[in-house]
Short mmCIF file of C-alpha atoms and ligand atoms in Angstrom, two decimals:
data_model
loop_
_atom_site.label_atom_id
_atom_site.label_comp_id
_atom_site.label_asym_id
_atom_site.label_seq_id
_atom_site.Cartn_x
_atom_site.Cartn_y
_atom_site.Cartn_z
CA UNK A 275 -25.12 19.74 93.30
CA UNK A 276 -23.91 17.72 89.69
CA UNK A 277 -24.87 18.40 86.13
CA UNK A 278 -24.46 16.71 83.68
CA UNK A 279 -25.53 18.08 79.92
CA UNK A 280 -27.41 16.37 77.04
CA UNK A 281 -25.71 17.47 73.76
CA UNK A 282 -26.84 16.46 70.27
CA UNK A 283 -29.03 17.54 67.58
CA UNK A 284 -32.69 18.31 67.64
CA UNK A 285 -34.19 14.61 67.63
CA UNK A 286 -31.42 12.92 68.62
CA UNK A 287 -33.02 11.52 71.32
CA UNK A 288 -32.13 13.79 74.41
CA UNK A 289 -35.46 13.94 75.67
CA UNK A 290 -36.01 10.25 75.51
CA UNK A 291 -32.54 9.28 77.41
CA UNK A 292 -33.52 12.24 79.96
CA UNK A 293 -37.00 10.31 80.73
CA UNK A 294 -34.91 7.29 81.38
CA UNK A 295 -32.23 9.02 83.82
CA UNK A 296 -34.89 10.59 85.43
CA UNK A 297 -36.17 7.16 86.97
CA UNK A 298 -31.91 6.45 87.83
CA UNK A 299 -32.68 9.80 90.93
CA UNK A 300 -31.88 12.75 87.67
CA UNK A 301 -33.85 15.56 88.03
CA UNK A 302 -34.12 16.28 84.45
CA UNK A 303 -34.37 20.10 82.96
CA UNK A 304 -35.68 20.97 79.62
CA UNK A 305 -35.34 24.14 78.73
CA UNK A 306 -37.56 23.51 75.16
CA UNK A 307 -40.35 22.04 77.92
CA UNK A 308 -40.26 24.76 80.28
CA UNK A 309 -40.97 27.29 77.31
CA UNK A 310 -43.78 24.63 75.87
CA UNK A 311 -45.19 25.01 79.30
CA UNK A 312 -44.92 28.73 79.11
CA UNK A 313 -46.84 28.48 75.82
CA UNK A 314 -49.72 26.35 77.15
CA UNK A 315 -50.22 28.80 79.71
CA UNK A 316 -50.10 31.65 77.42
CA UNK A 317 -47.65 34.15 79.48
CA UNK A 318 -46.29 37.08 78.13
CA UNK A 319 -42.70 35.15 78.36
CA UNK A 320 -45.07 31.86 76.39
CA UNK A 321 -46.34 34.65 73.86
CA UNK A 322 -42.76 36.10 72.78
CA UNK A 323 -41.38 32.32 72.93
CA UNK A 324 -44.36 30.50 70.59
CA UNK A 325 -43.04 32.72 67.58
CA UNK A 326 -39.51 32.35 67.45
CA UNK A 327 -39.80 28.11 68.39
CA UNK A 328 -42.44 27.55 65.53
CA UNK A 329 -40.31 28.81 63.44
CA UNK A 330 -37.37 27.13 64.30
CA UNK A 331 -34.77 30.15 65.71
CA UNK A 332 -33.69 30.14 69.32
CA UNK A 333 -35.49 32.44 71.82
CA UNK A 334 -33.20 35.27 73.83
CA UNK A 335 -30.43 33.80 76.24
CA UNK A 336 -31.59 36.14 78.78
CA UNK A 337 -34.71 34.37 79.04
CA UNK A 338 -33.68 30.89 78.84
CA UNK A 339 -30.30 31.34 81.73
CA UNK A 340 -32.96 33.94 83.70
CA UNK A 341 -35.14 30.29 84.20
CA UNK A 342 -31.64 28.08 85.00
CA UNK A 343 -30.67 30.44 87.64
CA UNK A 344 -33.97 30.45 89.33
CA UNK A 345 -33.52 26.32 89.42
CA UNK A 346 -30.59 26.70 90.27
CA UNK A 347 -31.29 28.93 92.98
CA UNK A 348 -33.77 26.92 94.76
CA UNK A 349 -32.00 23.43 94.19
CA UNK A 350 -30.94 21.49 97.15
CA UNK A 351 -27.28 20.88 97.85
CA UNK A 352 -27.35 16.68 96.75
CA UNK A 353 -29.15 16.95 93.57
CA UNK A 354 -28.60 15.65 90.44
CA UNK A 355 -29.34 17.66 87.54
CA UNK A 356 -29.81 16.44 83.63
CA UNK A 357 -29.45 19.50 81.55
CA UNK A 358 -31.17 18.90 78.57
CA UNK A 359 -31.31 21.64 75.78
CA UNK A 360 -29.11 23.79 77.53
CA UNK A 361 -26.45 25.42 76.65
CA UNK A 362 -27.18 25.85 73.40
CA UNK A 363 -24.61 28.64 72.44
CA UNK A 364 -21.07 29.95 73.31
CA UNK A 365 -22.89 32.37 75.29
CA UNK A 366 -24.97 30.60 77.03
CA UNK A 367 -22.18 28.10 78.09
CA UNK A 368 -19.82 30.34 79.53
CA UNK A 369 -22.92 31.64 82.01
CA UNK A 370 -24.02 28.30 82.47
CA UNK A 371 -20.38 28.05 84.14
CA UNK A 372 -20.77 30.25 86.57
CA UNK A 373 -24.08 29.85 87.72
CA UNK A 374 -23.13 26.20 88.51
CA UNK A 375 -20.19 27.81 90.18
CA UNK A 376 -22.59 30.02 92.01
CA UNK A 377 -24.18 27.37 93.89
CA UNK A 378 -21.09 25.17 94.43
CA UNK A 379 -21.31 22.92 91.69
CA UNK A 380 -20.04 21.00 89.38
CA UNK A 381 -20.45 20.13 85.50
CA UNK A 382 -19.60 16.77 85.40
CA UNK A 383 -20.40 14.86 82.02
CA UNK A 384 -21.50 15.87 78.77
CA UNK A 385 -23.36 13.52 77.00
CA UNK A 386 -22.96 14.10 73.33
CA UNK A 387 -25.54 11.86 71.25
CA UNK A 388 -24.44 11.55 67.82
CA UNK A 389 -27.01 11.08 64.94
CA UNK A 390 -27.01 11.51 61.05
CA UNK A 391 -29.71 13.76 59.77
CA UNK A 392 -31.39 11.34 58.16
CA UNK A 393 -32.27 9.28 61.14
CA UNK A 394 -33.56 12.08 63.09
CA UNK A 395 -35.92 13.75 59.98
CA UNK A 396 -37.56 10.49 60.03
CA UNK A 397 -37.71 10.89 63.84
CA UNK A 398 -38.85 14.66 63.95
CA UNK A 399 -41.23 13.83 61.11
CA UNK A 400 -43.05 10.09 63.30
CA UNK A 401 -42.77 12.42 66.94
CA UNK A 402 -45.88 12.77 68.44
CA UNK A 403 -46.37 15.03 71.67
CA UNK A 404 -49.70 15.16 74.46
CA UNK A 405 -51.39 18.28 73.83
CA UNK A 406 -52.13 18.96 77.30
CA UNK A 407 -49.21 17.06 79.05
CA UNK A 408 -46.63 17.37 76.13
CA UNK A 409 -45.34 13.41 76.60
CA UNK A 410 -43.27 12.56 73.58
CA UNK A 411 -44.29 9.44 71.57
CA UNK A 412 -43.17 8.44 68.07
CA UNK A 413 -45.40 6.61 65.70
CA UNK A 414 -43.22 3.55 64.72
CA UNK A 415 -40.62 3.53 67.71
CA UNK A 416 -42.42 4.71 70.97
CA UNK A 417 -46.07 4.51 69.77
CA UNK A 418 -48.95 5.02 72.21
CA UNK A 419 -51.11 2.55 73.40
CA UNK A 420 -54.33 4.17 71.14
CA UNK A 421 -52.90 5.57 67.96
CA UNK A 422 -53.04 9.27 68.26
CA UNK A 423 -53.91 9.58 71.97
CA UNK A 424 -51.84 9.48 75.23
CA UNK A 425 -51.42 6.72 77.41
CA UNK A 426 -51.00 9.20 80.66
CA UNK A 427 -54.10 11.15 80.19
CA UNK A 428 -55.89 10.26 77.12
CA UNK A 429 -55.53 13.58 75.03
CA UNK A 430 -54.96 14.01 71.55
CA UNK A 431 -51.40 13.94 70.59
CA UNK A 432 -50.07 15.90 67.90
CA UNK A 433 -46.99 17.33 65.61
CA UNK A 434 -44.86 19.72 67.45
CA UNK A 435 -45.50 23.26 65.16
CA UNK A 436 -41.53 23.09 64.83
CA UNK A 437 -40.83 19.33 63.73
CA UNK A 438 -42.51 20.38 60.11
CA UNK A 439 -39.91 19.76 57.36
CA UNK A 440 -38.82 22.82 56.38
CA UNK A 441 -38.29 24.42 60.14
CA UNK A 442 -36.88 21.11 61.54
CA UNK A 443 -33.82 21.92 58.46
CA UNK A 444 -33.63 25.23 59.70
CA UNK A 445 -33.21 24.22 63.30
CA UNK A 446 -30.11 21.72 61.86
CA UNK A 447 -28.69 24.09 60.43
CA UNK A 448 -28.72 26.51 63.85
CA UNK A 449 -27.57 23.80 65.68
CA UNK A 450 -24.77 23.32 63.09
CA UNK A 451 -23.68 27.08 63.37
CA UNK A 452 -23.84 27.97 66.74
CA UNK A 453 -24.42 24.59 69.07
CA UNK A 454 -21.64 22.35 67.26
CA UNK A 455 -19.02 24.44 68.45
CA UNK A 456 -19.72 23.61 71.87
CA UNK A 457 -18.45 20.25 71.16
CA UNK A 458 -14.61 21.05 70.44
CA UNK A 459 -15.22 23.58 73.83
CA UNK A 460 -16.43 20.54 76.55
CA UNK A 461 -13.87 18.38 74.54
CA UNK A 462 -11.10 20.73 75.59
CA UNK A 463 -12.29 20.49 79.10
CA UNK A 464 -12.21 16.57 78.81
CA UNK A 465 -15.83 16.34 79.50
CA UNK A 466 -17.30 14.73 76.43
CA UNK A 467 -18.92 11.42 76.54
CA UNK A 468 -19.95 10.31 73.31
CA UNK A 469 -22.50 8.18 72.67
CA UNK A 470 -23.96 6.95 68.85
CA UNK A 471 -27.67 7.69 69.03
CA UNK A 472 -28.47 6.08 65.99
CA UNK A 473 -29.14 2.87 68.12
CA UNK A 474 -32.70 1.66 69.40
CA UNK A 475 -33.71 3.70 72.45
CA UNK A 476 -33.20 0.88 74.57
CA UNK A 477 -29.90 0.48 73.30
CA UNK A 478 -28.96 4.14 73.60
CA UNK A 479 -30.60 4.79 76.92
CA UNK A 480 -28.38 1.90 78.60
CA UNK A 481 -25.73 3.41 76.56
CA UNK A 482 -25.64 6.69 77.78
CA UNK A 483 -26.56 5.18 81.54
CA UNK A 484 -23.34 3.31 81.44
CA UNK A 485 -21.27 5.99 80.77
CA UNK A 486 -22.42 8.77 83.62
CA UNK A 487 -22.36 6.02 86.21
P1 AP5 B 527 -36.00 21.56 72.54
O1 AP5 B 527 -37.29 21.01 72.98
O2 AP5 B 527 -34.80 21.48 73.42
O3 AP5 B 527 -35.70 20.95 71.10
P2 AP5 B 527 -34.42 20.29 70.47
O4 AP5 B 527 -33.11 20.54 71.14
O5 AP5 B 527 -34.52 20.70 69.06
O6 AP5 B 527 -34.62 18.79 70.73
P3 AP5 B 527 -35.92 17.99 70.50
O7 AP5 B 527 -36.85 18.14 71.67
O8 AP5 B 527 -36.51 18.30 69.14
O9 AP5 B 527 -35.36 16.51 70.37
P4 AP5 B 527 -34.72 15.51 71.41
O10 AP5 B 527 -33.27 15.37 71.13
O11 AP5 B 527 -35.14 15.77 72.82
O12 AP5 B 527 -35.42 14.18 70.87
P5 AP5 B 527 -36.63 13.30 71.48
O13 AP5 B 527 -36.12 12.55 72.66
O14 AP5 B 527 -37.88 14.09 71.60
O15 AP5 B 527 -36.16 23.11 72.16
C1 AP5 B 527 -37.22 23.55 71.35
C2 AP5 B 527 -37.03 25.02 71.04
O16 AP5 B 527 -37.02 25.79 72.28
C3 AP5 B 527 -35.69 25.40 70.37
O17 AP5 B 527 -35.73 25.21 68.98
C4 AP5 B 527 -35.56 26.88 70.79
O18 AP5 B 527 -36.42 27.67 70.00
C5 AP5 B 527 -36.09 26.88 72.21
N1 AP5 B 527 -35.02 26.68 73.19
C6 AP5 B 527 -34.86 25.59 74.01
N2 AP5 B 527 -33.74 25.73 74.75
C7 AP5 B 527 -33.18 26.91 74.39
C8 AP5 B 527 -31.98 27.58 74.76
N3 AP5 B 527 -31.13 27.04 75.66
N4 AP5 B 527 -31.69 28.77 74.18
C9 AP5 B 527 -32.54 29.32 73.27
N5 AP5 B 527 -33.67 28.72 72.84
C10 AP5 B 527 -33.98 27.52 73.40
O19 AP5 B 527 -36.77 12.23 70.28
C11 AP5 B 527 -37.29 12.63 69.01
C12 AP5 B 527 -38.24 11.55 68.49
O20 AP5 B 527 -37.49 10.37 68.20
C13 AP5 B 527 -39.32 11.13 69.50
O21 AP5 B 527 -40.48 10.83 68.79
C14 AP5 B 527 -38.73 9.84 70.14
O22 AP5 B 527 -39.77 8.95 70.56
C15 AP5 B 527 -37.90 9.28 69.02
N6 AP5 B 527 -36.66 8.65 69.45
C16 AP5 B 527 -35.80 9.12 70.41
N7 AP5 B 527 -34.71 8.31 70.50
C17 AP5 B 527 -34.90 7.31 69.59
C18 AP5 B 527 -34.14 6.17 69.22
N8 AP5 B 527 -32.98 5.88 69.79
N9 AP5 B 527 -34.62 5.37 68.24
C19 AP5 B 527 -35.82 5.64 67.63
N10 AP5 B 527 -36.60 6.71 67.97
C20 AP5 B 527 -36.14 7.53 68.92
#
């Protein structure tokens, strides 16, 4: 088994380049989807999880490495695996180690996408998600096909409760504290690719492609 990582702030894009690498044989984890999808079930792990995302803080590293070790766990030997929003902390990359170690193996890339805050507040503030199947769109760059529905399975699409203004500074400045670090860490292992997000997302997704293969 490979992994590679998606680094970068919140609305850099890592969600978007993860769509595309999924269609290049990536199986592509997000651990900020499989809490949404915790949420729109409304489990006990959803319920705890809804109040500390809307408001922008990170939810409890035993929760979030408890679901990566159960993938992890039941993932076959050739796979590819696109970590994307994960680690997030010092913590969490140190586990995320040895769980890869655990199953034999191996952390090959991390993809850091690098993008001013500007750029991304207008992109937090134009993303648009699927209610029910939580497909990202933005309003100007990745519109739908209907305004304000989705093109997979005609629901309503709407803000993400976290990309309001004043949360989506709060989450920069978390990332800036604790996930930042994380860059000088992979770039001491010599397993930083860097890659300037700022760049249309066709231009970033070939980008990033490029690089891991
Ligand atoms: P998560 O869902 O991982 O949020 P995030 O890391 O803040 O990242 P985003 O999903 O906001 O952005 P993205 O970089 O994927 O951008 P996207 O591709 O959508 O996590 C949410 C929450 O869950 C966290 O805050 C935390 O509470 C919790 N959580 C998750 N993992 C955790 C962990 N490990 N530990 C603890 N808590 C955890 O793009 C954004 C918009 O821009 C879209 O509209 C898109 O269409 C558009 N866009 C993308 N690229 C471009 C481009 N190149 N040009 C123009 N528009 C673009």
């Amino acid at each position: 088994m490979t992994a590679i990582v998606l680094l970068g702030p919140p609305g850099a894009g890592k969600g978007t380049v993860a769509e595309f690498l999924a269609e290049h044989g990536y199986t592509h984890i997000s651990t900020g989807e499989l809490l949404r999808e915790q949420i729109r079930l409304k489990t006990a792990l959803g319920i705890e999880a809804k109040k500390l995302i809307d408001q922008g803080s990170f939810v409890r590293d035993e929760v979030v490495m408890g679901m990566i070790r159960e993938l992890l766990d039941r993932s076959e030997k050739g796979s590819k695996f696109l970590f994307d929003g994960v680690p997030r902390n010092l913590a969490q990359a140190k586990q995320f180690e040895e769980l890869i170690r655990s199953v034999d193996g191996e952390l090959t890339h991390v993809v850091l996408l690098e993008c001013p805050d500007e750029i991304i507040i207008e992109r937090l503030s134009g993303r648009r998600i699927c209610k029910k199947c939580g497909t990202v769109y933005h309003v100007i760059y990745n519109p739908p096909a209907v305004p304000e529905t989705c093109d997979l399975d005609g629901s309503k699409l709407q803000l993400r409760a976290d990309d309001k203004a004043e949360t989506v500074q709060k989450r920069l400045d978390i990332y800036a504290e604790k996930t930042a670090p994380l860059i000088t860490y992979y770039q001491m292992k010599e397993l930083i690719l860097a890659v300037d997000a700022s760049r249309s997302i066709k231009e970033v997704r070939a980008a990033v492609l490029e690089k891991v293969e």
